[in-house]
Coordinates of C-alpha atoms in Angstrom, one line a residue:
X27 CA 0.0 0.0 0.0
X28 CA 1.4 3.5 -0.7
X29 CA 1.6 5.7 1.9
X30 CA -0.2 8.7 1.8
X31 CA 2.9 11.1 2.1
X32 CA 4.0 9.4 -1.3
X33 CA 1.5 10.3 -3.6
X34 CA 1.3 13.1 -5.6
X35 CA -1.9 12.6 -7.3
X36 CA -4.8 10.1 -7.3
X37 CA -7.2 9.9 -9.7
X38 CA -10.8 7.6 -8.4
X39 CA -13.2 6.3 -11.0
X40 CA -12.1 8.8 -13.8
X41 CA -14.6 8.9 -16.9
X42 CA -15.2 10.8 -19.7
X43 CA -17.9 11.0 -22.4
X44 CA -18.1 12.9 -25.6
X45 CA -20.2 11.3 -28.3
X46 CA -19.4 7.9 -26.7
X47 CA -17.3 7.1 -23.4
X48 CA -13.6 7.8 -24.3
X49 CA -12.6 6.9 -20.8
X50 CA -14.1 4.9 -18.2
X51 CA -13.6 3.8 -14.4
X52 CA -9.9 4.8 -14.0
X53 CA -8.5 4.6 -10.9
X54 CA -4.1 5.8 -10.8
X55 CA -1.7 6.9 -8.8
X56 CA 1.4 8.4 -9.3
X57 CA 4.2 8.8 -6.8
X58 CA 6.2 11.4 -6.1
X59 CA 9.4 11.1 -7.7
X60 CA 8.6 8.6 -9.9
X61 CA 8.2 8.2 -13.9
X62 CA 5.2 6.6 -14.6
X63 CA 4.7 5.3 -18.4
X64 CA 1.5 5.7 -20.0
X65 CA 1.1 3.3 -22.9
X66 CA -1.5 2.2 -25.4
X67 CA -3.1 2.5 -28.7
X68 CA -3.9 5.9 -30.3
X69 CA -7.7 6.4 -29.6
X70 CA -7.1 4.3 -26.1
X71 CA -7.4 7.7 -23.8
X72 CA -4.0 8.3 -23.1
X73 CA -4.4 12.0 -24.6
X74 CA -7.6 12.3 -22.6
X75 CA -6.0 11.7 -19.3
X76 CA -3.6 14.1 -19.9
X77 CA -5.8 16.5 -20.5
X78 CA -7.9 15.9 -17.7
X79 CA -4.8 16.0 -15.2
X80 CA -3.6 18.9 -17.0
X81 CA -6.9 21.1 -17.1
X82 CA -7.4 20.9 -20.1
X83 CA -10.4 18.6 -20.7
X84 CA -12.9 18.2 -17.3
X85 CA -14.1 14.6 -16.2
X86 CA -17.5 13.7 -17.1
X87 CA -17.1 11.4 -13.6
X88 CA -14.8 10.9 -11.1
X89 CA -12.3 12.5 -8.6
X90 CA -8.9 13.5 -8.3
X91 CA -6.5 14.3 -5.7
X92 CA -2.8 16.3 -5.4
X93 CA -0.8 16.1 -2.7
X94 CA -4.3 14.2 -0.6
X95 CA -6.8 17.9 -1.8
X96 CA -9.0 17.7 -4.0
X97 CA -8.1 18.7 -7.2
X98 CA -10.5 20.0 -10.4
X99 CA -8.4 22.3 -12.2
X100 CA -10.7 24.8 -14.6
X101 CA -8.0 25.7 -17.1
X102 CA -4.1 24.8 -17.8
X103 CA -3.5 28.3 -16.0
X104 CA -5.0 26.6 -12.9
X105 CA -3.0 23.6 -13.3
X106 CA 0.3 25.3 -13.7
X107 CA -0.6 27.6 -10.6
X108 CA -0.7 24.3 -8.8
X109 CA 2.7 22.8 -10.3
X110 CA 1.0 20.8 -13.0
X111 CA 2.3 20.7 -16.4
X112 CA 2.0 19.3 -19.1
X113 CA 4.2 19.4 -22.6
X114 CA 2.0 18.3 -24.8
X115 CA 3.4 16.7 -28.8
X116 CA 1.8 19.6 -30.7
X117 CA 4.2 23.0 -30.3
X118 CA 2.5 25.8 -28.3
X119 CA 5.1 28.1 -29.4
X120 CA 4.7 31.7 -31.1
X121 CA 7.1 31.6 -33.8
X122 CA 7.3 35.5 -34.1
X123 CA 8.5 35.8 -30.5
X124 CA 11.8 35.3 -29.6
X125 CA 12.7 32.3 -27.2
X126 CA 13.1 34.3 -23.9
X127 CA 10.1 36.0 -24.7
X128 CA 8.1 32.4 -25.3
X129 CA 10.1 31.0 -22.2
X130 CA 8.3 33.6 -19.9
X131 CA 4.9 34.6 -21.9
X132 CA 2.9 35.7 -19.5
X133 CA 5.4 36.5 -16.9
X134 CA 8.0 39.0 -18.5
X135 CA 10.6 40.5 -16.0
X136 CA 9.5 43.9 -16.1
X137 CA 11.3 47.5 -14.5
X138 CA 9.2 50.8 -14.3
X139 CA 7.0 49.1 -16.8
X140 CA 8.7 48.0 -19.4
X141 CA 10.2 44.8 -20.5
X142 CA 13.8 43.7 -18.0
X143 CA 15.9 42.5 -21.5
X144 CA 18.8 42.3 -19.5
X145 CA 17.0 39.8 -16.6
X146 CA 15.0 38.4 -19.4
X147 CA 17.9 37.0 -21.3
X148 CA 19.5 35.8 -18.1
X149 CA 16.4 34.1 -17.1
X150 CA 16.2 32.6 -20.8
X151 CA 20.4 31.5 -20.5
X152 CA 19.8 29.6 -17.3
X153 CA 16.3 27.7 -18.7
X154 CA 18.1 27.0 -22.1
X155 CA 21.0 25.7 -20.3
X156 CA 19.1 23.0 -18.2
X157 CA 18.0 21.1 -21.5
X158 CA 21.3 22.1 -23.1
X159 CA 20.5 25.0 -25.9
X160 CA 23.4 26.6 -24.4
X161 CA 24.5 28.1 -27.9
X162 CA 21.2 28.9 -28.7
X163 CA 20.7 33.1 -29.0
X164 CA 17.9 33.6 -26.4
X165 CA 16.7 36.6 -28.7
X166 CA 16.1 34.3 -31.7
X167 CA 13.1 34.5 -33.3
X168 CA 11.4 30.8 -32.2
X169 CA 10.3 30.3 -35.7
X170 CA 13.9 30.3 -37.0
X171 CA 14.5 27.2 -35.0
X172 CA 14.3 23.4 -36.4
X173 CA 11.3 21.4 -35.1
X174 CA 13.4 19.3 -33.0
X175 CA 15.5 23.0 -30.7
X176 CA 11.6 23.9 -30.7
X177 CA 10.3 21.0 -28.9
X178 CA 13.6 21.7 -26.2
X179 CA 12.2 25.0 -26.1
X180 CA 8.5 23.8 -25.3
X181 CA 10.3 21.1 -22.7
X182 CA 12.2 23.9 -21.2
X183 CA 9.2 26.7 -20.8
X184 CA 7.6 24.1 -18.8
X185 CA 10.1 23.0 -16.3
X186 CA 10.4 27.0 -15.1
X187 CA 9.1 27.5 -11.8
X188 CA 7.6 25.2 -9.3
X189 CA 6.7 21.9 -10.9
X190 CA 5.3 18.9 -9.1
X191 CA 4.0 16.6 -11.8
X192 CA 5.0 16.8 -15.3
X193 CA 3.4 15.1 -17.8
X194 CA 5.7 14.5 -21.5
X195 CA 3.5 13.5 -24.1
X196 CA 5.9 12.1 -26.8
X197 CA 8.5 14.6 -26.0
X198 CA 11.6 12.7 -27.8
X199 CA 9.1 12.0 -31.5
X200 CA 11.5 14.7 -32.9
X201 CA 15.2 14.9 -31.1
X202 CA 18.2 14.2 -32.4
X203 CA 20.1 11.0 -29.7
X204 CA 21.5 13.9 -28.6
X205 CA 18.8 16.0 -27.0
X206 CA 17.1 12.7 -26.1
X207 CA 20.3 12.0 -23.4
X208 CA 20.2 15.5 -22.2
X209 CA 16.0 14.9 -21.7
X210 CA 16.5 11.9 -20.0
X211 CA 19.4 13.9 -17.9
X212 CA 16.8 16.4 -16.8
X213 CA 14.5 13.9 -15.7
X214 CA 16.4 12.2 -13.6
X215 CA 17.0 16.0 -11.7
X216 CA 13.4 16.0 -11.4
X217 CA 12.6 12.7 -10.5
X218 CA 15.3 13.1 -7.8
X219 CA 13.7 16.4 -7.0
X220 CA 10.5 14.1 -6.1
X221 CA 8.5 15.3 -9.3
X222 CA 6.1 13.0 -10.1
X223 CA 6.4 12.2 -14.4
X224 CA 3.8 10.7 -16.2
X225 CA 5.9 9.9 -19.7
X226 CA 4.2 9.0 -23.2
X227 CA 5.7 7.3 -25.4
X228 CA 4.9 4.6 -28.4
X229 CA 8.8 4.0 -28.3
X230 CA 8.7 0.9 -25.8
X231 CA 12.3 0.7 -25.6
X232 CA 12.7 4.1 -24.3
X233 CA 9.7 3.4 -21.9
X234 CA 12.1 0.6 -20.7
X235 CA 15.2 3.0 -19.6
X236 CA 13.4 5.6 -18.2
X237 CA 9.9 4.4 -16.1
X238 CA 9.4 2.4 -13.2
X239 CA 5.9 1.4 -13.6
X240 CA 3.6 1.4 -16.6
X241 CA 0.0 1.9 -17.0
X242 CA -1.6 0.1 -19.9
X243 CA -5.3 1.9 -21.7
X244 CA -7.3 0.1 -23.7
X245 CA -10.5 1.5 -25.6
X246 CA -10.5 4.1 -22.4
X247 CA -10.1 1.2 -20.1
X248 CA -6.9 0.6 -17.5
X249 CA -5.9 -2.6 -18.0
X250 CA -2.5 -3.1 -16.2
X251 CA -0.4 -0.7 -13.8
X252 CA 2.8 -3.1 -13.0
X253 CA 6.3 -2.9 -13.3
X254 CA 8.2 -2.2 -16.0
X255 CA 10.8 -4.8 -16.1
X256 CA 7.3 -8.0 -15.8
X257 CA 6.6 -7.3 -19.6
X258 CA 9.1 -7.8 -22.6
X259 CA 7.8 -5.3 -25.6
X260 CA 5.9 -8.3 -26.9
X261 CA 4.2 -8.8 -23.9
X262 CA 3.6 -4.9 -23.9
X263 CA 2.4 -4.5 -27.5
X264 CA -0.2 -7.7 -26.3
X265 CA -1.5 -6.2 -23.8
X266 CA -2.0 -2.9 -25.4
X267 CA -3.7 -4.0 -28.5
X268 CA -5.7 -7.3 -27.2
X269 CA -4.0 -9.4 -29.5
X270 CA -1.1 -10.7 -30.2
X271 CA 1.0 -8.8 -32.8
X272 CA 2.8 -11.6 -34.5
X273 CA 5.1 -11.8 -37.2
X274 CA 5.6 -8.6 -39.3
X275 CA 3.0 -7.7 -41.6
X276 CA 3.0 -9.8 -44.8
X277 CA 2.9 -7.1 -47.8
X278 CA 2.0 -9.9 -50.2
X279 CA 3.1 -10.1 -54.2
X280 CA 3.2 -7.5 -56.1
X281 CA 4.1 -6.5 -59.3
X282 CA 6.8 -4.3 -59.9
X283 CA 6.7 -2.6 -62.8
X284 CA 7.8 0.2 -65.4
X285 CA 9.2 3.5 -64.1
X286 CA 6.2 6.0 -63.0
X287 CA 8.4 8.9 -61.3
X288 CA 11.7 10.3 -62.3
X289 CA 13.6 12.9 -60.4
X290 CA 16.6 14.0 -62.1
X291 CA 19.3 16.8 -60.7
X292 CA 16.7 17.8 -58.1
X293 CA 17.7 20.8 -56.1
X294 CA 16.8 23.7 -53.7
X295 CA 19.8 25.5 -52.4
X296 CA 20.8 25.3 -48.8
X297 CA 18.3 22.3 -48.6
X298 CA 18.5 19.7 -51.3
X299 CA 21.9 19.0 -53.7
X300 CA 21.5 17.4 -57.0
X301 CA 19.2 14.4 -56.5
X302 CA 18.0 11.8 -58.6
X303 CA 16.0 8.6 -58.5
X304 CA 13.5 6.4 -59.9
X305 CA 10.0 4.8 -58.8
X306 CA 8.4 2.0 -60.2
X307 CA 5.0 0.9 -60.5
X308 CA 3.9 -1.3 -57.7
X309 CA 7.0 0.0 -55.5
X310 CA 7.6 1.4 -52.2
X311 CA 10.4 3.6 -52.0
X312 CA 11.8 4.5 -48.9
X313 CA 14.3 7.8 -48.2
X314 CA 16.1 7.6 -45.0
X315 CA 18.2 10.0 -43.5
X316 CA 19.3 11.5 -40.0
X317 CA 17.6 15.1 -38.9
X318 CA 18.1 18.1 -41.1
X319 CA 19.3 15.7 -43.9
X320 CA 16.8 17.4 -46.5
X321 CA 14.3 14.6 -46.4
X322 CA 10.9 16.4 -46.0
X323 CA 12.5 19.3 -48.0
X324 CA 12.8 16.8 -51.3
X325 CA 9.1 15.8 -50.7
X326 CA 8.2 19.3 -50.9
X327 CA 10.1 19.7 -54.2
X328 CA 8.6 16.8 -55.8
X329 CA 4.9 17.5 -54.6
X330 CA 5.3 21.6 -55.4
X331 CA 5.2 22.8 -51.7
X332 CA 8.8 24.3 -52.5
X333 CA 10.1 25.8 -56.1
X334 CA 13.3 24.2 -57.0
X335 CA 16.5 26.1 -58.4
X336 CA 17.5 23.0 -60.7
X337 CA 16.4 20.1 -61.8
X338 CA 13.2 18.2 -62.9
X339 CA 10.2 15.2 -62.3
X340 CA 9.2 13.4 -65.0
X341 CA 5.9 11.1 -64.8
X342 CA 5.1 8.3 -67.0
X343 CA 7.3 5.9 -69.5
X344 CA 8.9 7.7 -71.4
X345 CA 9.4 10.2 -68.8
X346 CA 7.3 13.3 -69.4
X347 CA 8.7 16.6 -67.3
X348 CA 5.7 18.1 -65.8
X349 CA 5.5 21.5 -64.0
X350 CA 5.1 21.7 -60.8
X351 CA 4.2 25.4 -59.6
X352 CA 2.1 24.0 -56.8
X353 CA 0.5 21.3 -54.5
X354 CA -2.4 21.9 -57.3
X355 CA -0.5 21.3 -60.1
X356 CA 0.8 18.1 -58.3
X357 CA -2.4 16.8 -57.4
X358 CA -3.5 17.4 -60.8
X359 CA -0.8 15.5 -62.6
X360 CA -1.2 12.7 -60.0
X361 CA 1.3 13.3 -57.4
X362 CA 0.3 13.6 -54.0
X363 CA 2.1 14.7 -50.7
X364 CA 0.9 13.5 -46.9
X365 CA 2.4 15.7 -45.1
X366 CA 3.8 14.9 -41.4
X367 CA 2.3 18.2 -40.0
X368 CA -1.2 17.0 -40.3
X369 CA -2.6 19.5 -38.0
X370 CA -0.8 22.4 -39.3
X371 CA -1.0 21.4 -43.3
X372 CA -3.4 18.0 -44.0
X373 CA -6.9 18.3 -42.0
X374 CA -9.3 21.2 -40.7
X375 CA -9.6 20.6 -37.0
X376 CA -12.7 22.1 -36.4
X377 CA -14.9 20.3 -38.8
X378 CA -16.5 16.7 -39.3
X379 CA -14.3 13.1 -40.8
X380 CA -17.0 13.5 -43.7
X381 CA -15.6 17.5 -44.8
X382 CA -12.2 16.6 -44.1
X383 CA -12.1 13.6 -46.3
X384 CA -13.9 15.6 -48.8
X385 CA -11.0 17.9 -49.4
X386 CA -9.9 17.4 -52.9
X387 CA -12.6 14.9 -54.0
X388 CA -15.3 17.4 -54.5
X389 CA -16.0 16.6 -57.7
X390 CA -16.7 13.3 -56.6
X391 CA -19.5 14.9 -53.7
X392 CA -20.7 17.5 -55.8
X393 CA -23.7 17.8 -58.1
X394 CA -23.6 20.9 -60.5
X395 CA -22.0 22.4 -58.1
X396 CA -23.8 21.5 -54.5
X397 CA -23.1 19.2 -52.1
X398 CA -24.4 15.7 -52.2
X399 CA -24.4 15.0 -48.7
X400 CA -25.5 11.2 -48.9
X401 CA -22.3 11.0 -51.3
X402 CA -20.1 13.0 -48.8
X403 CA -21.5 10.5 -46.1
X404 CA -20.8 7.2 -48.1
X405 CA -17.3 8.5 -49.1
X406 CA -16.3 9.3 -45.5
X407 CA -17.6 5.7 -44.2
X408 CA -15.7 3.9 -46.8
X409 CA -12.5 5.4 -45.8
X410 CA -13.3 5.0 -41.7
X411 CA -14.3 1.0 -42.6
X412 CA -10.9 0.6 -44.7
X413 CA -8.7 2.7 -42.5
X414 CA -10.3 1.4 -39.1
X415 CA -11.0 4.9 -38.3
X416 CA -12.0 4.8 -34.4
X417 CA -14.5 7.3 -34.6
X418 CA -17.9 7.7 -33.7
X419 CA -19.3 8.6 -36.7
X420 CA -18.5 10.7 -39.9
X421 CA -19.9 14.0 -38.4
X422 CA -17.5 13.4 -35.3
X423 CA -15.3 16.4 -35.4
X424 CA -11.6 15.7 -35.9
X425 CA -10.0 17.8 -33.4
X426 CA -12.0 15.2 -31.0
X427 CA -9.9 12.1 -32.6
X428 CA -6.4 10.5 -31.7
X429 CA -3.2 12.0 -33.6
X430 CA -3.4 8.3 -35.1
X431 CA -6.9 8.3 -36.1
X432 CA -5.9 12.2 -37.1
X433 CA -3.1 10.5 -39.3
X434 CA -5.7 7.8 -41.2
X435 CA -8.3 10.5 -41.9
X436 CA -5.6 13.0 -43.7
X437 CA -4.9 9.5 -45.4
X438 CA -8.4 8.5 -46.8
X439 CA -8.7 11.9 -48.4
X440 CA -6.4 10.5 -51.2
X441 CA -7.4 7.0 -51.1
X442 CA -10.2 7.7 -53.9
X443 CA -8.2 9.9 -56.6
X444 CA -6.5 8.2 -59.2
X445 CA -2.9 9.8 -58.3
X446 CA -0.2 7.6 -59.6
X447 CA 2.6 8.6 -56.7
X448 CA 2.1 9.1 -53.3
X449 CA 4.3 11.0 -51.1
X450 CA 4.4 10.0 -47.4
X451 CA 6.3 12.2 -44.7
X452 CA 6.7 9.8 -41.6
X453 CA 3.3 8.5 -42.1
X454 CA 3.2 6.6 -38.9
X455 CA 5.2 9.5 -37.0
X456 CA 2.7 9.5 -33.5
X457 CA 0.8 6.3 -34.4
X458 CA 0.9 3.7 -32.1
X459 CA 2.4 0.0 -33.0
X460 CA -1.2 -1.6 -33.9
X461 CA -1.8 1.4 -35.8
X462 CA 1.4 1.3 -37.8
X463 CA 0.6 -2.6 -39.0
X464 CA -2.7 -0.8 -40.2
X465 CA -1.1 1.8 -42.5
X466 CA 2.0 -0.7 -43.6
X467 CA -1.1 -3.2 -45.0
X468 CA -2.8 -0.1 -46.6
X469 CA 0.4 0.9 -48.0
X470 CA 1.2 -2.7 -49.8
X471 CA -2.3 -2.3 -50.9
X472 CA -1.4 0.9 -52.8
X473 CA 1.4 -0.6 -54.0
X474 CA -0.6 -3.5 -55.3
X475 CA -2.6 -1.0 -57.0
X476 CA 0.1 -0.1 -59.4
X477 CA 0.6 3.4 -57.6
X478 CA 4.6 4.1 -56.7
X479 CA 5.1 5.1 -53.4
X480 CA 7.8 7.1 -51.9
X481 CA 8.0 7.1 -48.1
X482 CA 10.0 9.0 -45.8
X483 CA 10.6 7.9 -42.1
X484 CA 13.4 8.1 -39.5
X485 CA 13.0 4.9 -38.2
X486 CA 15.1 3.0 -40.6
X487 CA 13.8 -0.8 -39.2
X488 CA 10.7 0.4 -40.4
X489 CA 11.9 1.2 -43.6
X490 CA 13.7 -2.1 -44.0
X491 CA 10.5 -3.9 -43.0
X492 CA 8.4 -2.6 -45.7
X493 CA 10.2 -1.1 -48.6
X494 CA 11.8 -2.7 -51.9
X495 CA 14.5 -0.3 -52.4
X496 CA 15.8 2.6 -49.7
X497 CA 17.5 6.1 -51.2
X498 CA 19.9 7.5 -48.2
X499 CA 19.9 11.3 -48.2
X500 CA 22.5 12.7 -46.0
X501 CA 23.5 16.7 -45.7
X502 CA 20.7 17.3 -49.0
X503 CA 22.5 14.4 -51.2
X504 CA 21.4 11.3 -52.3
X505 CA 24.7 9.2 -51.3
X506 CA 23.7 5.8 -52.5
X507 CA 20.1 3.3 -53.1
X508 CA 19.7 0.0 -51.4
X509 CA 18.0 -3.2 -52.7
X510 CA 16.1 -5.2 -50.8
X511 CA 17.8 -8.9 -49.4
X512 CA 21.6 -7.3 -50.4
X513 CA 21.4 -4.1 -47.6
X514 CA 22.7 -4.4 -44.1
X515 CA 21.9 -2.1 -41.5
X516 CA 25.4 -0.9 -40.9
X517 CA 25.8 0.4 -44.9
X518 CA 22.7 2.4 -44.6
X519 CA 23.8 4.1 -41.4
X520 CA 26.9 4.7 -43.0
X521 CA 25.6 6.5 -46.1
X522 CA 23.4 8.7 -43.5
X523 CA 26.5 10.3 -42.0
X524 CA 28.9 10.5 -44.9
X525 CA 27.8 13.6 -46.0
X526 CA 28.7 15.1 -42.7
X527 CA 32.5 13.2 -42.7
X528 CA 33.6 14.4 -46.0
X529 CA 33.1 10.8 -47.2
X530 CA 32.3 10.1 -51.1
X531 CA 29.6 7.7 -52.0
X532 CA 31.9 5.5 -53.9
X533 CA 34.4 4.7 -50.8
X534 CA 31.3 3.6 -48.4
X535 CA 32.0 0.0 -48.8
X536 CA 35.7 0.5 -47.7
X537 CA 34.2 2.2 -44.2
X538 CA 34.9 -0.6 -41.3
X539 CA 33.0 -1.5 -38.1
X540 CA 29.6 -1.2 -36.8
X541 CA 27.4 2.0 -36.1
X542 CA 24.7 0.3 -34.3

């Protein structure tokens, strides 16, 4: 039995309810000093629990406790007051601001009125310096900063002041090994500190190293709180899904055809150096590369996002150049971009599955120019049924539904136009492991299609596991392509880094040892 003095927070028959029960009968506690993982599939109520604890979302039932008061926090202001916090997967940064001024938004040193720069920056230097942006300039705008020194920023905005439980939802989806060790540093502070961390994660290895205990939702139920060394990540996966994984999914035969998409001397400067390829019919493609190695940057050059200084794509045998002044013009020569920001650049939060889905398929839903709803309706439901949307209903809006669930609807928008390549930015990026087995089927069905698929992920087993051929980008070049049954792990880890150790491509095969 845990003593009393121990706990930080209690939560006693927790539910929630929007359209159907999202969370029911859930009864937790955390410990002070402790790092308690919070596992399960997206749509399980992981995010809703959060929320809740975090005051952002109120129970529909239930009770909670900090520190043995009762606790009902009516906003994220509240909670924070309280030493609550919560750093949450989607940036809640102002890109505009500098990074002192985000640090302390809402709490700005002042003297005689104005703005304390001096104090300000000192402030910022110490914060910075606890998650190790140390040579970061504190009056930066935030917006110049990669994704990845963005989501140290969010980390370090909310360890300032008092803190007593801290909730990470995903924190390490987009830092370098780096910034994950000097995370993982900080932790351990706090934990010794007696913070109390609830840490999510879909990386169960990394659950491993740094939690104690882990507490296991399924479909909004708690179905396990034990410790963390009783389950292997079989066992966890198991558990979390109600199943058993198995063996990797089987992508079945397919036939590999002619060449659909060419990309020759592609380039944006700064970003992207001189890169060329080829996709075939019935292929999946896979580009792998470490952070900042021009990956999403190529996407964007193939799809239109970006206009490129040399180079050109060519659709079709015998290659046809095509021009590519936007998304639009992509879309309407049959090349498609998901994007990984599918909050900020695939779906429209505030409205329904069935308007969402109906982006780009109008035509399809439209009637001299009006709105079919009954063939909005049918469309939406097809793609929910094939994607195993977990919804609870087309007209359910999307800001309501699991990044996962977010992920398959952005997905379905494209699964009825007849585009001949398909883009993917780390398409399972946030998605949890019964998820991703979902989207590798849908993508072999795709494939078996005849559609050429180029995928982009930085989880390079993953790659291995469902691709025919991998492209290596490293430092915006394309250093060498891998087939299938001749590639070993240790050459394609090579090729990432060679473009930042002076290497050429052609002397890869004389590099010795093991990078794993």
């Amino acid at each position: 039995m845990t003593a009393t003095k121990d706990v930080a927070l209690s939560v006693s028959a927790l539910g929630k309810t929007y359209a159907q029960p999202v969370l029911s009968d859930i009864d937790l506690v955390l410990r002070r000093g402790e790092v308690l993982a919070l596992a399960g599939e997206n749509g399980a109520g992981k995010s809703t629990l959060s929320k809740i604890i975090a005051g952002l979302e109120s129970p529909t039932v239930g009770r909670m406790q900090l520190y043995g008061e009762p606790y009902l926090p009516g906003s994220r202001a509240m909670a924070e007051r309280l030493g609550v916090r919560m750093v949450m997967q989607e940036l809640n940064l102002l890109p505009t601001l500098s990074v002192a001024e985000n640090l302390f938004l809402g709490r700005l040193p002042s003297r005689f009125g104005w703005v304390d720069r001096k104090r300000l920056r000192g402030l910022a230097e110490t914060a910075m310096a606890q998650v190790g942006l140390e040579m970061i300039d504190p009056d930066m705008p935030v917006g110049e900063l990669g994704v990845g020194h963005q989501q140290m920023v969010e980390i370090a905005r909310n360890l300032i002041g008092d803190c007593g439980v801290l909730i990470l939802d995903e924190p390490t989806a987009m830092l370098t090994a780096r910034e994950v060790t000097l995370l993982f540093a900080q932790i351990e502070r706090l934990r010794c500190r007696g913070v109390a961390i609830v840490y999510i994660s879909h990386r169960l290895e990394e659950l491993k190293c740094i939690a104690e205990r882990i507490a296991v939702l399924r479909d909004g139920q708690l179905v396990g709180v034990e410790s963390m060394q009783r389950y292997s990540s079989e066992q966890l996966v198991s558990l979390m899904v109600g199943r058993d994984r198995g063996r990797p999914v089987d992508l079945g035969e397919r036939c590999i055809g002619e060449s659909i998409l060419k990309v020759e001397g592609l380039g944006r400067r700064g970003k992207v150096r001189d890169v060329s390829f080829e996709v075939r019919s019935g292929e999946l493609f896979g580009i792998y590369g470490l952070m900042g190695a021009g990956r999403t940057e190529l996407l964007r050059l193939i799809s239109g996002a970006d206009p490129a200084d040399q180079g050109r794509v060519a659709l079709g045998n015998p290659p046809k150049p095509v021009r590519l002044g936007s998304p639009a013009d992509a879309v309407r020569e049959g090349i498609v971009l998901i994007s990984e920001d599918r909050k900020g650049e695939g779906l429209l939060l505030s409205q329904s599955i069935a308007a969402n889905v109906a982006l780009g398929n109008m035509p399809t839903v439209s009637r001299a120019g009006v709105v079919d709803r009954d063939a909005l309706r049918a469309l939406a439901q097809r793609q929910i049924e094939t994607l195993r949307i977990r919804c609870a209903g087309v007209d359910q809006v999307v800001s309501e539904l699991s990044g996962g669930n977010q992920q398959k609807v952005v997905i379905g928008r494209w699964l009825e136009r007849d585009c001949s390549v398909l883009l993917f930015d780390e398409p399972t990026r946030g998605i949890d492991v019964g998820a991703k087995f979902d989207i590798y089927g849908l993508l072999a069905d795709l494939a078996r299609q005849g559609r050429a698929l180029v995928v982009v992920s930085s989880d390079l087993r993953e790659l291995m596991r469902i691709c025919d051929r991998i492209g290596v980008l490293s430092a915006g070049r394309l250093i060498d392509t891998f087939e299938r049954d001749t590639w070993h792990q240790d050459q394609l880890l090579t090729a990432a880094f060679a473009g930042y150790q002076g290497y050429d491509a052609q002397l890869l095969d004389a590099v010795p040892g093991s990078l794993s």
